[in-house]
Coordinates of C-alpha atoms and ligand atoms in Angstrom, one line a residue:
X1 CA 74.3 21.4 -83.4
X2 CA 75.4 18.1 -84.9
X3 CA 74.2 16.9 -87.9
X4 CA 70.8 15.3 -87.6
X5 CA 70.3 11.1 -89.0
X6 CA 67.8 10.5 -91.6
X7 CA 66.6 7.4 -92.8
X8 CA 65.1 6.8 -95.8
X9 CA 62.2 4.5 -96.8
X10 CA 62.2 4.1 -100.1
X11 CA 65.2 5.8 -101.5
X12 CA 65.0 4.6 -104.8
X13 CA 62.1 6.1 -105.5
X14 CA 61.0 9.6 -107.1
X15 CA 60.8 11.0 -103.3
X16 CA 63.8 9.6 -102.0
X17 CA 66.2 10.9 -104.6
X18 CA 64.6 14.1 -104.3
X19 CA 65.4 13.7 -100.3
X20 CA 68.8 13.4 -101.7
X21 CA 69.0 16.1 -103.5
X22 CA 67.3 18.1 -100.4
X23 CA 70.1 16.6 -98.7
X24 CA 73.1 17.3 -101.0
X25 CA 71.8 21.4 -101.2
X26 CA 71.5 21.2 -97.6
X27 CA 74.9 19.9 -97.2
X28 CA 76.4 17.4 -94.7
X29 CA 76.5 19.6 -91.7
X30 CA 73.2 19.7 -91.4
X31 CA 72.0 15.9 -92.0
X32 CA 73.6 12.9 -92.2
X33 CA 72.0 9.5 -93.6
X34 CA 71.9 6.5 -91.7
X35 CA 69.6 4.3 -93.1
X36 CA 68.0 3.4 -96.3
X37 CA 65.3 1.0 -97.3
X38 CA 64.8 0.2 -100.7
X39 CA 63.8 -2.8 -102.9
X40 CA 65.5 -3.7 -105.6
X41 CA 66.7 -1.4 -107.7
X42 CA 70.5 -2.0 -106.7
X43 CA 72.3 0.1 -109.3
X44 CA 70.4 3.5 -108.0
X45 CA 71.1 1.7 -104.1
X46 CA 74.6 1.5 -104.9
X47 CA 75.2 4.5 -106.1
X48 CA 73.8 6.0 -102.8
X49 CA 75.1 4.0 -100.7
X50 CA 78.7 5.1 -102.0
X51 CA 78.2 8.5 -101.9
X52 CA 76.5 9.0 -98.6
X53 CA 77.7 5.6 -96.3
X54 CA 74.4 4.5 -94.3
X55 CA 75.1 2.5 -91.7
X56 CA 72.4 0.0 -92.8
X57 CA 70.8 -0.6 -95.7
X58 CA 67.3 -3.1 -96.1
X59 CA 66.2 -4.6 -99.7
X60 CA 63.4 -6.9 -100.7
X61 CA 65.1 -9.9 -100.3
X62 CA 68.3 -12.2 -99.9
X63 CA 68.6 -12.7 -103.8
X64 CA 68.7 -8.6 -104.3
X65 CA 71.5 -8.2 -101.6
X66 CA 73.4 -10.7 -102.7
X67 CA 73.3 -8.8 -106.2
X68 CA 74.0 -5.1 -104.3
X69 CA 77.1 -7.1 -102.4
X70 CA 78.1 -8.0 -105.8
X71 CA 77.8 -4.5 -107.2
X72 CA 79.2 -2.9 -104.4
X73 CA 82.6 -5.0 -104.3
X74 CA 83.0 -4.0 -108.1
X75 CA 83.1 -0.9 -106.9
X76 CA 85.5 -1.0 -104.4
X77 CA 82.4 0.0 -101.9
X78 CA 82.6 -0.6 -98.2
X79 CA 79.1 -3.3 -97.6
X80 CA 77.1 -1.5 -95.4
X81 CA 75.0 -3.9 -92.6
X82 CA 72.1 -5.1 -94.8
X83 CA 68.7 -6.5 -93.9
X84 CA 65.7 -7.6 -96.0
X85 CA 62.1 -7.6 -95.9
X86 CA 59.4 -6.0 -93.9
X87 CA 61.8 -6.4 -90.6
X88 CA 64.6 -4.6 -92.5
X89 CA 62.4 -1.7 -93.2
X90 CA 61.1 -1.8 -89.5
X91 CA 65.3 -1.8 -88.5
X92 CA 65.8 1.8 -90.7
X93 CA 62.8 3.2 -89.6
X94 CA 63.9 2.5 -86.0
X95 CA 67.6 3.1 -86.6
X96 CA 69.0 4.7 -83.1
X97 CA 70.8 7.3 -84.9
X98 CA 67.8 8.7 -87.1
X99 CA 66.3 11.8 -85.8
X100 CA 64.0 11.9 -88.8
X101 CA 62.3 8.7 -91.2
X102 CA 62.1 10.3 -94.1
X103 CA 58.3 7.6 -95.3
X104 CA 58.5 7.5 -99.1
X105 CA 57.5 3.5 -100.1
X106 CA 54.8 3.3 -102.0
X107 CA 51.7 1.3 -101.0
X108 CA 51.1 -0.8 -98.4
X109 CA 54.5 -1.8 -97.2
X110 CA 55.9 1.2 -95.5
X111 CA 52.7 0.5 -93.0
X112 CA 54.5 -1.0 -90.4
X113 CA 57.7 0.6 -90.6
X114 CA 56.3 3.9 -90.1
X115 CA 54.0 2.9 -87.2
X116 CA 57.0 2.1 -85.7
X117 CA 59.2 5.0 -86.3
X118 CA 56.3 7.3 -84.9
X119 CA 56.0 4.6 -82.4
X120 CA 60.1 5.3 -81.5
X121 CA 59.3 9.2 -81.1
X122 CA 61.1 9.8 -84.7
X123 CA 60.0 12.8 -86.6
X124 CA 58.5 11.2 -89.9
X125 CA 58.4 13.3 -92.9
X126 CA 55.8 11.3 -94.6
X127 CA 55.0 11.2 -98.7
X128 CA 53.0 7.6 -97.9
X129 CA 50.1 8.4 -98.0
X130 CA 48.5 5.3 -98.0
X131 CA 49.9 4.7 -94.5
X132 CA 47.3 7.4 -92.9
X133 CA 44.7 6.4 -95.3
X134 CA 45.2 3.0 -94.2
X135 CA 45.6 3.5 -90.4
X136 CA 45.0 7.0 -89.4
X137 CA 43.9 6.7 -86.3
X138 CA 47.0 4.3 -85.0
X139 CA 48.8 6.3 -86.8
X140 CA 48.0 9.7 -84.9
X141 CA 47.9 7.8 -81.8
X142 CA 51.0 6.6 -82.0
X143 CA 52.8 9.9 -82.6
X144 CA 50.7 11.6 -79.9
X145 CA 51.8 9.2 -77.2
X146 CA 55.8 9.2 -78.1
X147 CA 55.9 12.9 -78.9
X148 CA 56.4 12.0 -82.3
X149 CA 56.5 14.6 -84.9
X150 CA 54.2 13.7 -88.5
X151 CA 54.9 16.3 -91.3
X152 CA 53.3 15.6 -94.5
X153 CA 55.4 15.4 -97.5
X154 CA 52.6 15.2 -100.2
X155 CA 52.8 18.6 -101.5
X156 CA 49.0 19.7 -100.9
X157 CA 48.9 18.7 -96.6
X158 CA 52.9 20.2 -96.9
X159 CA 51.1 23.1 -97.9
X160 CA 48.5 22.9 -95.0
X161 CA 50.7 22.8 -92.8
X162 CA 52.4 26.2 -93.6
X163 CA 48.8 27.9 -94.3
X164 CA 47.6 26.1 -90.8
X165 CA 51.0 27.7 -89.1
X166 CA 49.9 30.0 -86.3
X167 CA 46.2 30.0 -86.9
X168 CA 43.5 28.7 -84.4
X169 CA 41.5 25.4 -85.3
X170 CA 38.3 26.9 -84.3
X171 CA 38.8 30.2 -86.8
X172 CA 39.6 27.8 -90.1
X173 CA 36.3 26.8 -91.3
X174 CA 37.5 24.5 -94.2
X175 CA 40.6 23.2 -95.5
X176 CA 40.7 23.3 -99.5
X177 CA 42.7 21.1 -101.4
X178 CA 43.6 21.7 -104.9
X179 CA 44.0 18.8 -107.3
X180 CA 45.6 18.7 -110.9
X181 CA 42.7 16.7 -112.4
X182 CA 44.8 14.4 -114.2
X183 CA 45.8 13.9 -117.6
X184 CA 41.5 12.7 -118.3
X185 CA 40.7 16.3 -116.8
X186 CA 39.2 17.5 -120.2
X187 CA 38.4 14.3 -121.7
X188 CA 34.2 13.4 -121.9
X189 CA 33.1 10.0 -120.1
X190 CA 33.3 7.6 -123.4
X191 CA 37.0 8.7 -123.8
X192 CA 37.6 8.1 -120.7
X193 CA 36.3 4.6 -121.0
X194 CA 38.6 4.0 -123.5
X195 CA 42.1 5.5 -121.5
X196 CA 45.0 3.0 -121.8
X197 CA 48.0 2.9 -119.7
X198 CA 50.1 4.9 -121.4
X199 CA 47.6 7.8 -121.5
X200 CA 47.3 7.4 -118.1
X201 CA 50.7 7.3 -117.2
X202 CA 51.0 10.9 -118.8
X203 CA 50.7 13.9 -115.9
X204 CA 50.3 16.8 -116.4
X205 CA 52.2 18.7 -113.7
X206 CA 54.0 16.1 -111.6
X207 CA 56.3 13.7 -112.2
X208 CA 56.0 11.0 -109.9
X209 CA 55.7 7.3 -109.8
X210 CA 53.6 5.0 -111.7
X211 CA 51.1 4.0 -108.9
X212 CA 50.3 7.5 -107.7
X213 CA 50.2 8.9 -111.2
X214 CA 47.4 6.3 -112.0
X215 CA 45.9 7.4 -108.7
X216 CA 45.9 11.0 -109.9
X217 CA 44.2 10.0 -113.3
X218 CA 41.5 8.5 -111.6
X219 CA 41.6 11.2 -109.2
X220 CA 42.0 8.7 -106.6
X221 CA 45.0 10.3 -105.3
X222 CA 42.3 13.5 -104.4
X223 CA 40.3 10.8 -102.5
X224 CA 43.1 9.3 -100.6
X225 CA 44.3 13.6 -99.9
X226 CA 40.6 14.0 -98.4
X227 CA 41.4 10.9 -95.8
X228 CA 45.4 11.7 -95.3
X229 CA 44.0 15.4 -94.8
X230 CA 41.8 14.4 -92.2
X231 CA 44.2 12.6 -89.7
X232 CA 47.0 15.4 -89.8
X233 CA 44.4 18.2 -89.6
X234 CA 41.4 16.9 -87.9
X235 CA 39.2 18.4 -90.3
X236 CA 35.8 16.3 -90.9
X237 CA 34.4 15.3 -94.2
X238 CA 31.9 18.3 -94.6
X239 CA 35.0 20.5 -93.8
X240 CA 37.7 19.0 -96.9
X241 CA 37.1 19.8 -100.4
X242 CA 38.2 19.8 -103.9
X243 CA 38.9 22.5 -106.1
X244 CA 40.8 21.5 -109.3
X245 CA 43.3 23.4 -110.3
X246 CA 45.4 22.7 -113.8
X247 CA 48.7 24.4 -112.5
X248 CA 48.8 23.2 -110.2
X249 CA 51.1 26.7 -108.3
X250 CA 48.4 26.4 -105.1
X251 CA 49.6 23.9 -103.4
X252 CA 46.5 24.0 -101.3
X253 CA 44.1 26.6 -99.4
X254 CA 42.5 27.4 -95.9
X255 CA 39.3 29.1 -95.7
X256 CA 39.1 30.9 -92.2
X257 CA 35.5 31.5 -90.8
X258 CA 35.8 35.1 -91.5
X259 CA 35.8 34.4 -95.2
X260 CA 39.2 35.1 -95.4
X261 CA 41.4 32.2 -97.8
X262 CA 45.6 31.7 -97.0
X263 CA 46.9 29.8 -99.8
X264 CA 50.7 28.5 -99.9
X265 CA 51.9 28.6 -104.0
X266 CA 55.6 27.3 -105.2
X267 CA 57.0 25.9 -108.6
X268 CA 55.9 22.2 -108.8
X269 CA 58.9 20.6 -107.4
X270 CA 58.8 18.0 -105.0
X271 CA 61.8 19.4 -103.0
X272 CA 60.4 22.2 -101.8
X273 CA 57.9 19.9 -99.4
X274 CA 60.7 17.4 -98.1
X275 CA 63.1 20.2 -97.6
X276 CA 60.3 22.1 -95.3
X277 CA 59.1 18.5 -93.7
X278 CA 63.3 17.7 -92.9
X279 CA 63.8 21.6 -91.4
X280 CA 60.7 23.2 -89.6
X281 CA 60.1 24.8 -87.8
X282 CA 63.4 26.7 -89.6
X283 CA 63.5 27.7 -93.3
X284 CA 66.7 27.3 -95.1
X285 CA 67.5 29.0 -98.9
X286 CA 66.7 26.5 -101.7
X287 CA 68.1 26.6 -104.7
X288 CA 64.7 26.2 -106.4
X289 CA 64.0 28.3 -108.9
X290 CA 61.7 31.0 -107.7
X291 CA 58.0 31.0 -108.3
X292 CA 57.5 33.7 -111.8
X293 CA 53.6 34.8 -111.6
X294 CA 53.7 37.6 -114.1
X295 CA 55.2 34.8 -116.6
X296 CA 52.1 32.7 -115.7
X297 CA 49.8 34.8 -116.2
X298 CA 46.5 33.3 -115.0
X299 CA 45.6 30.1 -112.9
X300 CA 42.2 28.6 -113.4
X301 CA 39.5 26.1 -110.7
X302 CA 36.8 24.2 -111.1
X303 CA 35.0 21.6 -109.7
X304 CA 36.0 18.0 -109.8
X305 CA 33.5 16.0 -111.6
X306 CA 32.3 13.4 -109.5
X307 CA 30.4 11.5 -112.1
X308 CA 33.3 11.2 -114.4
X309 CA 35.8 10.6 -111.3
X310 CA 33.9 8.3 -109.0
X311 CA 36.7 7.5 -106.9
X312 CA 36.2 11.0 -105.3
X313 CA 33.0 9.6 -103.9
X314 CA 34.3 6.6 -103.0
X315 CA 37.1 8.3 -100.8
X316 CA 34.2 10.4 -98.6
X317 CA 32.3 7.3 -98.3
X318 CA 35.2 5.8 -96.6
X319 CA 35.9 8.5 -94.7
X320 CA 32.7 8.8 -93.7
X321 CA 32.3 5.2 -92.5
X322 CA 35.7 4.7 -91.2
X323 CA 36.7 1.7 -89.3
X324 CA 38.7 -0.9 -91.6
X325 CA 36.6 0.6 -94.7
X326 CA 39.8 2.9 -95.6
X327 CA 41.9 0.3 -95.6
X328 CA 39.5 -2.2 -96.9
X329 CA 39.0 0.4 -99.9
X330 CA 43.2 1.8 -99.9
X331 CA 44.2 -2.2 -100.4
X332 CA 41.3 -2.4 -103.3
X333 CA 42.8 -0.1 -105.0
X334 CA 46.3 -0.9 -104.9
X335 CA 45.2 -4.6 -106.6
X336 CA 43.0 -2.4 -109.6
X337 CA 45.6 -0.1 -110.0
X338 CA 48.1 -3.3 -110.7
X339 CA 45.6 -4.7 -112.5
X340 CA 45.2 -2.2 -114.9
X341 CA 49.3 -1.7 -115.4
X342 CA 49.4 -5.0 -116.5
X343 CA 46.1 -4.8 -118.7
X344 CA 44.4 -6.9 -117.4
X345 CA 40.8 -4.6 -117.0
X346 CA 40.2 -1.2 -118.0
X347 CA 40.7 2.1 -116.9
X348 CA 37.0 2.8 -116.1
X349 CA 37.1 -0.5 -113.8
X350 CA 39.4 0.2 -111.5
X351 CA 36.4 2.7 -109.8
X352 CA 34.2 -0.6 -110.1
X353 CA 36.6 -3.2 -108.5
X354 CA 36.9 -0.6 -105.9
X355 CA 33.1 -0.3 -105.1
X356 CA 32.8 -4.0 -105.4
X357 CA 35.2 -4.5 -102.8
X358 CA 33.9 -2.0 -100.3
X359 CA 29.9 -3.0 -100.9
X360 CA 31.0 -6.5 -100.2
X361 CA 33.3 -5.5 -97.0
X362 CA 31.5 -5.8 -93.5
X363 CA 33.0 -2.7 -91.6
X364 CA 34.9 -3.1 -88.0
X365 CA 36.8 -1.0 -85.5
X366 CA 40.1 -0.2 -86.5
X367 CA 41.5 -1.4 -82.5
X368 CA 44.9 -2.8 -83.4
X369 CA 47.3 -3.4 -86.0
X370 CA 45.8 -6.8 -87.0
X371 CA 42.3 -5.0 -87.8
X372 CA 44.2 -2.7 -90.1
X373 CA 46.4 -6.5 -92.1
X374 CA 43.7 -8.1 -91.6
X375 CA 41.2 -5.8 -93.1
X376 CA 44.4 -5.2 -96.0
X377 CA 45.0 -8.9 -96.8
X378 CA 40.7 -9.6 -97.3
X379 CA 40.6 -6.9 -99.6
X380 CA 43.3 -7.7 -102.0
X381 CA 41.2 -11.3 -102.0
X382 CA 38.2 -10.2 -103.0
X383 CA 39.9 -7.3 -105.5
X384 CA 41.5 -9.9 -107.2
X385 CA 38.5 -12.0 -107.6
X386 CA 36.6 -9.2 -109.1
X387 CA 39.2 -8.8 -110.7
X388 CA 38.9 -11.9 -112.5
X389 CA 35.8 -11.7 -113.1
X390 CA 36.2 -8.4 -115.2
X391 CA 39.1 -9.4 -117.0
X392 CA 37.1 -12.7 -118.0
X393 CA 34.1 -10.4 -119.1
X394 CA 36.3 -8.5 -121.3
X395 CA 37.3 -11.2 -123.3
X396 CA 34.1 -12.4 -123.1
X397 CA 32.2 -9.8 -125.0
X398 CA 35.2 -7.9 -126.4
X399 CA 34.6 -4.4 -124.4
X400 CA 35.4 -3.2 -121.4
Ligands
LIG501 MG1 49.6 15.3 -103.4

């Protein structure tokens, strides 16, 4: 069999150089990359653009390729075709010769693209998860009516998928995902309140980028799981739930209605899940190290505090209500995340912005595309007017 095309959306990312690396192990025979989308990043870009030759490349704008030009004649690299912008992204994720999108922007930008790669019949291996957060239902929709394979990336659905593998929807009474809890996992309300970015930015068991990392602190990142979870699976609200789990070695559990739980373990390495979303239904040796129980001795769970973590509760309630209140709440949180990376409110208001945003939202039916943008672009308006307004109360009265 010939080598099969990836592209890449977001390669520059924590993901996409593990795809890379994925890639590299599995050697060229098996895949070949066609297309990357990045942003701006153009020393990491050029780097991978000379060692693997994509036929076309998309950045964030005319300025950065003018830079990676620049960089890639000082290196005495062939220019690739490059393309900028949203459209660019749509171009890779489309690109003829890609059998496979690997989906790894973060946020609300690889939307689109992805839509469209299902849209084109591609299998998408897909670490956004915002996009099915965001859009589910087009989402599924759209890969039902090409054909289109979806195989989740994001380690706890990757690990789903595997337990899911062979079993009967109607014997699986529950799916169980396991979250880290976050670097706040042990710390009381009032130091919570307090967290600062840099505490935040500290996980305990992944190393990922910065958005997603301040998802998992506010345990956010569980939330958006529960939604993500319910699109590839088709599990309902009552049927998704938490168990936190500081190691973070199950990946994630199944509970079948016999009582019986499948659970899918592995060394907390991103790899493994893109390798497995890039190759099933085959396995292929990794050079992972192996998983060492005896040397870990014991693995502990409990229950994720929703009063201390209220974007948990926020997650179900969008679930629950559905229509553009995912997205509404998805694009909320994107702006509060932002805003609290650049200081400008607190850690324990990034939960509130949120809420304020989705008690202010009126709900609609997700129907098209411009229900999901539309739904996106009002909700960034009003997060960053409550945004405002809690930045201004903090200088105000000194507290957050
Ligand atoms: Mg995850």
């Amino acid at each position: 069999m010939p080598a099969r095309g990836v592209a890449i959306l977001g390669s520059t990312g924590s993901i996409g150089c593990n795809t890379f690396r994925v890639l590299e192990s599995l050697g060229p025979e098996k895949f070949r990359v066609v297309a990357l989308g990045a942003g701006r990043n153009v020393a990491k870009l050029a780097d991978q653009i000379a060692r693997h030759q994509p036929d076309l490349v998309s950045v964030e704008n005319e300025k950065v390729t003018a830079q990676l030009k620049a960089e890639l004649h000082k290196r005495g690299v062939s220019v690739p075709r490059l393309v900028t912008g949203e459209a660019g992204l749509v171009e890779v994720a489309t690109h003829p010769n890609a059998d496979c999108v690997v989906s790894a922007t973060v946020g609300a930008v690889g939307f689109v693209p992805t839509l469209r790669a299902l849209e084109a019949g591609k299998r998408v291996a897909l670490a956004n998860k915002e996009t099915l957060v965001m859009a589910g239902e087009l989402m599924t929709r759209a890969a039902e009516k090409s054909g289109a394979e979806l195989l989740p990336v994001d380690s706890e659905h990757n690990a789903l998928h595997q337990c899911l593998r062979g079993e009967q929807r109607s014997e699986v009474r529950r799916i169980i995902l396991t979250a880290s809890g976050g670097p706040f996992r042990t710390r009381d309300k009032a130091a919570i309140q307090a967290a600062t970015v840099a505490e935040a930015l500290q996980h305990p068991t992944w190393n990922m980028g910065a958005k997603i990392t301040i998802d998992s602190a506010t345990l956010m990142n569980k939330g958006l799981e529960v939604i993500e979870a319910h699109w590839l699976f088709g599990f309902g609200a009552d049927e998704i739930s938490i168990v936190v789990h500081p190691e973070s070695i199950i990946h994630s559990m199944i509970e079948m209605v016999d009582g019986s739980v499948i659970a899918q373990m592995g060394v907390t390495d991103m790899r493994h899940a893109i390798q497995y979303a890039l190759t099933y239904p085959e396995r292929y040796p990794s050079d992972l190290a192996p998983l060492d129980l005896a040397r870990l001795s014991s693995l502990h769970f409990e229950e994720p505090d929703l009063e201390r973590f209220p974007c948990i509760s926020l997650a179900y309630r969008a679930l629950r209500t559905g229509g553009t209140l995912p997205a509404t709440m998805n694009a909320a949180n994107e702006e509060a995340v932002q805003a609290f990376i650049d200081e400008r409110i607190s850690f324990p208001d990034i939960p509130r912005v949120i809420e304020s945003v989705m008690d202010e939202h009126d709900v609609a039916d997700l129907k098209d595309l411009h229900a999901v943008i539309d739904a996106d672009r009002s909700a960034r308006v009003a997060a960053q007017a409550a945004i405002t307004q809690r930045s201004r109360e903090v200088r105000v009265t000194g507290v957050a």
